[in-house]
XYZ file of C-alpha atoms in Angstrom:
490
model
C 139.579 -23.929 -55.994
C 138.232 -25.827 -59.021
C 138.097 -22.642 -61.113
C 141.582 -21.661 -59.959
C 142.930 -25.092 -60.940
C 141.408 -24.889 -64.421
C 142.826 -21.405 -64.945
C 146.299 -22.497 -63.741
C 146.347 -25.454 -66.120
C 145.262 -23.201 -68.972
C 148.034 -20.711 -68.270
C 150.587 -23.508 -68.089
C 149.480 -24.835 -71.462
C 150.051 -21.417 -73.000
C 153.776 -22.201 -72.950
C 153.298 -25.314 -75.114
C 154.260 -25.325 -78.764
C 153.760 -28.019 -81.395
C 155.991 -26.597 -84.136
C 159.350 -28.117 -85.139
C 162.550 -26.703 -83.665
C 164.476 -24.542 -86.107
C 167.562 -26.199 -87.527
C 169.913 -23.545 -88.838
C 169.794 -23.328 -92.602
C 173.531 -22.669 -92.569
C 174.112 -26.350 -91.803
C 172.712 -27.208 -95.206
C 175.612 -25.620 -97.091
C 179.245 -24.918 -96.300
C 181.860 -22.420 -97.385
C 185.614 -22.779 -97.851
C 187.626 -21.156 -95.079
C 189.206 -18.912 -97.716
C 188.170 -18.101 -101.249
C 191.145 -17.950 -103.582
C 190.932 -18.389 -107.313
C 194.204 -20.330 -107.734
C 193.580 -22.849 -104.927
C 189.815 -23.161 -104.773
C 188.674 -26.790 -105.138
C 185.188 -28.007 -104.371
C 186.512 -31.528 -103.696
C 188.702 -30.480 -100.759
C 186.377 -31.313 -97.886
C 188.815 -30.211 -95.175
C 188.643 -26.601 -96.326
C 184.904 -26.319 -95.819
C 182.968 -24.921 -92.873
C 179.354 -24.145 -91.956
C 178.014 -20.999 -93.597
C 176.770 -18.707 -90.833
C 174.985 -15.559 -92.026
C 176.708 -12.644 -90.316
C 175.191 -9.562 -91.886
C 175.737 -7.671 -88.622
C 179.522 -7.636 -89.225
C 180.655 -4.139 -90.186
C 180.759 -3.616 -93.936
C 182.634 -0.345 -93.762
C 182.676 2.590 -96.160
C 184.130 0.393 -98.882
C 184.254 3.161 -101.482
C 186.966 4.944 -99.468
C 189.581 2.612 -100.991
C 189.175 4.491 -104.288
C 190.096 7.796 -102.617
C 187.729 9.773 -104.846
C 185.763 12.618 -103.250
C 183.394 12.911 -106.216
C 182.494 9.249 -105.890
C 182.005 9.719 -102.127
C 179.557 12.568 -102.778
C 177.611 10.593 -105.391
C 177.223 7.596 -103.068
C 176.028 9.854 -100.268
C 173.411 11.359 -102.584
C 172.329 7.865 -103.630
C 171.764 6.825 -100.000
C 169.744 9.965 -99.271
C 167.782 10.570 -102.469
C 167.197 7.296 -104.302
C 163.400 6.700 -104.285
C 163.713 2.917 -104.658
C 165.818 2.814 -101.502
C 163.314 4.992 -99.652
C 160.499 2.710 -100.811
C 162.393 -0.336 -99.484
C 162.811 1.449 -96.144
C 159.044 1.818 -95.802
C 158.562 -1.834 -96.720
C 160.707 -2.637 -93.692
C 158.569 -0.326 -91.564
C 155.420 -2.027 -92.819
C 156.796 -5.494 -92.060
C 157.813 -4.413 -88.560
C 154.332 -3.053 -87.796
C 152.771 -6.263 -89.142
C 154.854 -8.206 -86.619
C 153.697 -5.894 -83.824
C 150.075 -6.501 -84.862
C 150.631 -10.253 -84.658
C 152.243 -9.859 -81.233
C 149.090 -8.169 -79.905
C 147.162 -11.459 -80.290
C 149.195 -12.966 -77.440
C 147.546 -10.672 -74.874
C 143.994 -10.205 -73.622
C 141.949 -7.635 -75.536
C 140.089 -5.134 -73.320
C 137.292 -2.998 -74.725
C 134.729 -0.587 -73.379
C 131.185 -0.140 -74.587
C 128.109 1.971 -73.972
C 124.646 1.851 -75.523
C 121.143 3.217 -75.274
C 117.980 1.624 -76.626
C 114.268 2.616 -76.474
C 111.903 -0.266 -77.159
C 108.194 -0.073 -77.851
C 105.924 -2.868 -76.506
C 103.078 -4.330 -78.579
C 99.521 -4.194 -77.296
C 99.472 -7.964 -76.840
C 102.496 -7.823 -74.547
C 101.403 -4.732 -72.657
C 99.593 -6.754 -69.977
C 102.847 -8.582 -69.250
C 105.302 -5.644 -69.630
C 103.101 -3.064 -67.952
C 104.299 -0.158 -70.131
C 104.078 0.821 -73.801
C 107.819 1.467 -74.048
C 110.955 1.367 -71.943
C 114.572 2.553 -72.027
C 117.753 0.496 -71.654
C 121.027 2.158 -70.662
C 124.166 0.016 -70.664
C 127.845 0.692 -70.096
C 130.756 -1.527 -69.131
C 133.919 -3.343 -70.120
C 134.622 -6.606 -71.912
C 137.734 -8.741 -72.128
C 138.572 -11.439 -74.671
C 141.579 -13.715 -74.611
C 142.391 -16.420 -77.135
C 144.712 -18.777 -75.267
C 147.700 -19.688 -77.423
C 147.890 -23.184 -75.973
C 149.770 -24.813 -78.824
C 151.888 -21.898 -80.058
C 149.957 -20.949 -83.207
C 150.143 -17.204 -82.551
C 153.742 -17.384 -81.359
C 154.702 -19.288 -84.501
C 153.038 -16.677 -86.670
C 154.782 -13.951 -84.673
C 158.162 -15.628 -85.179
C 157.406 -15.853 -88.891
C 156.464 -12.172 -89.125
C 159.523 -11.058 -87.165
C 161.771 -13.157 -89.421
C 160.081 -11.675 -92.493
C 160.681 -8.183 -91.122
C 164.339 -9.032 -90.566
C 164.524 -10.407 -94.114
C 163.021 -7.143 -95.379
C 165.743 -5.244 -93.540
C 168.400 -7.435 -95.147
C 166.837 -6.841 -98.555
C 166.926 -3.111 -97.859
C 170.636 -3.354 -97.066
C 171.201 -5.498 -100.160
C 169.439 -2.939 -102.333
C 171.602 -0.184 -100.865
C 174.766 -2.184 -101.581
C 173.693 -2.903 -105.158
C 172.706 0.699 -105.808
C 176.014 1.979 -104.443
C 177.922 -0.564 -106.536
C 175.988 0.453 -109.656
C 176.763 4.111 -108.948
C 180.486 3.319 -108.669
C 180.529 1.169 -111.815
C 178.603 3.769 -113.821
C 180.904 6.489 -112.526
C 183.996 4.638 -113.736
C 182.333 3.850 -117.053
C 181.748 7.575 -117.567
C 185.336 8.410 -116.700
C 186.624 5.712 -119.071
C 184.459 7.145 -121.863
C 185.797 10.585 -120.999
C 189.324 9.218 -121.517
C 188.331 7.766 -124.887
C 186.802 11.081 -125.901
C 190.032 12.922 -125.122
C 192.012 10.436 -127.226
C 189.533 10.644 -130.098
C 189.469 14.438 -130.031
C 193.255 14.522 -130.385
C 193.068 11.846 -133.046
C 190.422 13.717 -135.007
C 192.555 16.854 -134.958
C 195.491 14.854 -136.320
C 193.253 13.197 -138.943
C 192.085 16.568 -140.225
C 195.681 17.722 -140.511
C 196.584 14.523 -142.387
C 193.687 15.011 -144.787
C 194.853 18.523 -145.598
C 198.455 17.347 -145.995
C 197.504 14.510 -148.358
C 195.338 16.904 -150.355
C 198.364 19.138 -150.836
C 200.514 16.153 -151.835
C 197.898 15.118 -154.395
C 197.958 18.636 -155.839
C 201.743 18.321 -156.241
C 201.456 14.765 -157.685
C 203.272 13.237 -154.703
C 200.176 11.175 -153.710
C 197.177 9.655 -155.444
C 193.479 10.307 -155.019
C 193.088 6.961 -153.313
C 195.436 8.175 -150.584
C 193.228 11.238 -150.165
C 190.121 9.070 -149.934
C 191.776 6.920 -147.285
C 192.706 10.036 -145.282
C 189.132 11.323 -145.547
C 187.877 7.887 -144.500
C 190.128 7.939 -141.441
C 188.876 11.406 -140.517
C 185.207 10.414 -140.722
C 185.852 7.179 -138.841
C 187.405 9.099 -135.943
C 184.513 11.578 -136.018
C 181.946 8.746 -135.911
C 183.754 7.036 -133.031
C 183.862 10.329 -131.146
C 180.112 10.811 -131.596
C 179.485 7.261 -130.383
C 181.518 7.864 -127.223
C 179.684 11.112 -126.522
C 176.362 9.312 -126.902
C 177.396 6.513 -124.554
C 178.751 8.961 -121.976
C 175.579 11.062 -121.945
C 173.427 7.936 -121.579
C 175.630 6.785 -118.696
C 175.280 10.203 -117.069
C 171.483 9.859 -117.347
C 171.692 6.471 -115.646
C 173.909 7.878 -112.907
C 171.515 10.768 -112.259
C 168.677 8.258 -111.876
C 170.687 6.209 -109.366
C 171.473 9.246 -107.205
C 167.853 10.438 -107.318
C 168.220 13.555 -109.460
C 167.766 14.701 -113.046
C 170.669 14.895 -115.528
C 170.570 18.699 -115.390
C 170.987 18.640 -111.591
C 173.774 16.087 -111.281
C 176.392 18.850 -111.196
C 179.527 16.672 -111.507
C 182.463 17.438 -113.792
C 183.874 14.083 -114.849
C 187.592 13.668 -115.435
C 189.531 11.163 -117.505
C 190.199 7.853 -115.774
C 193.658 7.532 -114.256
C 195.621 4.390 -113.394
C 195.451 4.655 -109.590
C 193.985 1.222 -108.988
C 193.048 0.283 -105.406
C 194.966 -2.461 -103.641
C 192.863 -5.630 -103.883
C 193.279 -8.881 -101.908
C 194.484 -12.098 -103.521
C 192.260 -14.181 -101.230
C 189.412 -13.370 -98.859
C 188.046 -15.027 -95.727
C 184.611 -16.565 -96.099
C 183.449 -14.651 -92.996
C 183.400 -11.563 -95.213
C 181.187 -13.292 -97.755
C 178.809 -14.280 -94.953
C 177.994 -10.587 -94.413
C 176.075 -10.497 -97.678
C 172.590 -9.221 -96.848
C 170.925 -11.354 -99.523
C 172.287 -14.507 -97.818
C 171.016 -13.287 -94.448
C 167.620 -12.502 -95.996
C 167.393 -16.007 -97.460
C 168.232 -17.526 -94.055
C 165.510 -15.453 -92.385
C 163.036 -16.691 -95.013
C 163.922 -20.261 -94.029
C 163.285 -19.429 -90.369
C 159.956 -17.809 -91.241
C 158.887 -20.860 -93.259
C 159.870 -23.141 -90.372
C 157.722 -21.097 -87.991
C 154.739 -21.363 -90.345
C 154.975 -25.155 -90.078
C 154.312 -24.787 -86.346
C 151.293 -22.581 -87.026
C 149.915 -25.121 -89.499
C 150.493 -27.960 -86.995
C 148.662 -26.040 -84.263
C 145.533 -25.966 -86.433
C 144.997 -29.670 -85.604
C 144.545 -28.898 -81.897
C 141.699 -27.268 -79.957
C 141.348 -23.509 -79.723
C 140.191 -22.035 -76.429
C 139.066 -18.487 -75.840
C 137.808 -16.721 -72.736
C 135.336 -13.835 -72.800
C 134.176 -11.850 -69.795
C 132.267 -8.637 -69.292
C 131.111 -6.358 -66.502
C 128.164 -4.047 -67.211
C 125.937 -1.475 -65.596
C 122.332 -1.845 -66.818
C 119.435 0.423 -65.925
C 116.151 1.640 -67.376
C 116.941 5.232 -66.382
C 120.216 7.001 -66.761
C 120.122 8.485 -63.248
C 120.084 4.937 -61.848
C 122.898 3.679 -64.070
C 125.671 4.399 -61.569
C 124.198 2.182 -58.878
C 125.295 -1.049 -57.253
C 121.964 -2.632 -58.164
C 122.755 -2.030 -61.860
C 125.854 -4.209 -61.777
C 125.877 -7.291 -64.055
C 128.610 -9.622 -65.203
C 129.202 -12.599 -67.445
C 131.942 -15.077 -68.345
C 131.979 -17.276 -71.417
C 134.775 -19.805 -72.051
C 134.629 -21.332 -75.544
C 136.442 -24.237 -77.150
C 136.732 -25.078 -80.820
C 137.838 -28.588 -81.771
C 138.478 -29.402 -85.454
C 136.940 -32.788 -86.202
C 136.397 -32.985 -89.958
C 137.511 -30.301 -92.411
C 137.871 -32.398 -95.572
C 141.689 -32.314 -95.495
C 142.029 -28.523 -95.217
C 144.479 -28.606 -92.295
C 146.479 -31.463 -93.826
C 146.847 -29.511 -97.058
C 147.798 -26.378 -95.138
C 150.565 -28.257 -93.323
C 151.859 -29.779 -96.562
C 151.985 -26.315 -98.106
C 154.014 -25.073 -95.130
C 156.422 -28.009 -95.451
C 156.829 -27.382 -99.186
C 157.456 -23.677 -98.573
C 160.143 -24.559 -96.033
C 161.909 -26.877 -98.485
C 161.647 -24.239 -101.205
C 163.145 -21.538 -98.989
C 165.955 -23.878 -97.917
C 166.884 -24.602 -101.520
C 166.774 -20.871 -102.259
C 169.204 -20.328 -99.395
C 171.573 -22.957 -100.789
C 171.363 -21.306 -104.195
C 172.213 -17.891 -102.723
C 175.297 -19.225 -100.931
C 176.600 -21.105 -103.964
C 175.955 -18.093 -106.192
C 177.872 -15.919 -103.731
C 180.879 -18.255 -103.868
C 180.736 -18.196 -107.653
C 180.545 -14.392 -107.779
C 183.549 -13.996 -105.483
C 185.534 -16.493 -107.528
C 184.636 -14.717 -110.776
C 185.651 -11.371 -109.303
C 189.017 -12.677 -108.104
C 189.691 -14.255 -111.504
C 188.779 -11.022 -113.284
C 190.966 -8.877 -111.037
C 194.003 -11.115 -111.490
C 193.836 -11.680 -115.237
C 192.661 -8.193 -116.131
C 195.840 -6.951 -114.497
C 197.923 -9.379 -116.578
C 196.109 -8.377 -119.745
C 196.439 -4.687 -118.917
C 200.227 -4.927 -118.585
C 200.440 -6.767 -121.903
C 198.287 -4.172 -123.639
C 200.504 -1.374 -122.352
C 203.316 -2.965 -124.317
C 201.016 -3.437 -127.300
C 200.052 0.247 -127.308
C 203.679 1.325 -127.123
C 204.608 -0.988 -130.013
C 201.701 0.185 -132.166
C 202.697 3.837 -131.588
C 206.223 3.024 -132.777
C 204.848 1.266 -135.861
C 202.667 4.272 -136.618
C 205.626 6.664 -136.338
C 207.920 4.546 -138.540
C 205.217 4.000 -141.136
C 204.618 7.745 -141.302
C 208.332 8.374 -141.861
C 208.319 5.846 -144.705
C 205.307 7.538 -146.244
C 206.865 11.008 -145.993
C 209.987 9.698 -147.690
C 207.971 8.025 -150.446
C 208.734 4.389 -149.563
C 205.083 3.386 -148.994
C 201.561 4.575 -149.747
C 199.001 6.036 -147.356
C 197.300 2.655 -146.918
C 200.117 1.520 -144.625
C 199.864 4.787 -142.694
C 196.086 4.532 -142.262
C 196.341 0.883 -141.244
C 198.979 1.687 -138.602
C 196.952 4.640 -137.341
C 193.804 2.530 -137.052
C 195.637 -0.198 -135.156
C 197.275 2.313 -132.807
C 193.953 4.039 -132.072
C 192.120 0.763 -131.481
C 194.835 -0.458 -129.121
C 194.794 2.822 -127.194
C 191.006 2.666 -126.825
C 191.142 -1.000 -125.812
C 193.604 -0.105 -123.072
C 191.228 2.578 -121.759
C 188.276 0.178 -121.851
C 190.359 -2.385 -119.979
C 191.243 0.255 -117.392
C 187.562 0.879 -116.762
C 186.935 -2.868 -116.509
C 189.609 -3.167 -113.835
C 187.921 -0.520 -111.704
C 184.527 -2.166 -112.217
C 186.020 -5.558 -111.310
C 187.158 -4.076 -107.981
C 183.614 -2.865 -107.333
C 182.226 -6.284 -108.311
C 184.446 -8.003 -105.749
C 183.284 -5.628 -103.028
C 179.682 -6.178 -104.071
C 180.075 -9.980 -104.047
C 181.623 -9.821 -100.556
C 178.833 -7.655 -99.194
C 181.185 -4.756 -98.380
C 184.824 -3.914 -97.742
C 187.351 -6.277 -96.189
C 189.510 -4.009 -94.051
C 189.237 -4.696 -90.338
C 189.895 -0.998 -89.639
C 186.589 0.318 -90.929
C 184.419 3.106 -89.704
C 181.453 1.342 -88.152
C 179.401 4.488 -87.841
C 177.768 4.065 -91.245
C 178.253 0.311 -91.638
C 174.717 -0.693 -90.598
C 172.849 2.283 -92.071
C 169.577 2.661 -90.211
C 169.584 -0.893 -88.813
C 169.132 -0.025 -85.166
C 166.559 2.643 -85.961
C 164.532 0.553 -88.376
C 163.914 -2.718 -86.562
C 164.157 -2.866 -82.767
C 163.869 -6.291 -81.211
C 160.296 -7.429 -80.689
């Protein structure tokens, strides 16, 4: 009864834990109920709410809003072939297995053993042993159990599980960033393709102008300086065209790297960028921002650091382990399987830290500092997310305003170019006015194309800052890519 009482008390103490309860990191920072560039004020306390990481909310196939099958195919290749993404997947696997290893320390460890030894006896001991040598055959089982009385192992397990979950969030964040970079690079290439088409037409016109001015010089209708200006315009267009080709090929190399292939294997024919902009929201609910996987990862790091405080606190308390074994011992193997060969042993052990020169105190202070550090990192992530969403909404709104103004500017510069050319043909002005009008018209046309590409990239930036799409009618099939398969609950 005494042994049974001791064992019962020990098992009851296994449920004890000395670590601090986890206070949700989300209480440390709040989000506005909506994020809207025109109305957002950090002083309006009534708008704010607790930030609750919700990375499990469906993110949807956000790229579908662009309605571009080539982009869809590139993003699919990125998810399947990008080596950095595959490497992150195996980091998640490694973290999950590390948590399973830690979990094994909660249970008794059973092992089997067998041995044989032949021992020779010295002449001086022969009179006592009776023989010159003897055999020893042993086989049996042993069990060891470190009782987790004060929750040290459970705290470490909680920390490892949280780290594995953070790894999964980082994997999802990497996927989101890679997909966003693919989309932005894709639209950069298409914008450069549009510039190339404009410059190719411009260069053809410049060559015709050069030949025309040369003929006018031969007939004394123009001067050599007009010819030099025409040649200058031609070479300028040619240089700009070469620059755009260079930038486009470099962007294609970057895109091939993102989708996990070589430039020769990318196999995509890029078209000029059109003006079919996706419909973007004027304001977004903060619940969408809370899906960001980097915010969820930071919150899991806070939880892991909190659990490590409990493990450090448990180091101040005694450690108890139980060891037991049952063996069969015999001098001859044919007598090994015999009831007379049975032997057993039990060995409870206790370790009590008395003086360790401040080691455990320092370890606990380190854990507390790590927790504070991770909490501040979480706050930083949330505030950065708010800032990124705000920047994206500002860009989308004012890029649209600027784009409409530049459409008018391009139309006006084309009219100026046409009228200046008529004046030149009729002899009212020199070629300097023509070249100046042509340069302004070309620059305005290229600026409009660049702005078009920026508008598409701004849409991608908003999606990236929100952690995914915002439509409630999303296809959830691919929203949590690999989540259920990667990290089952421990």
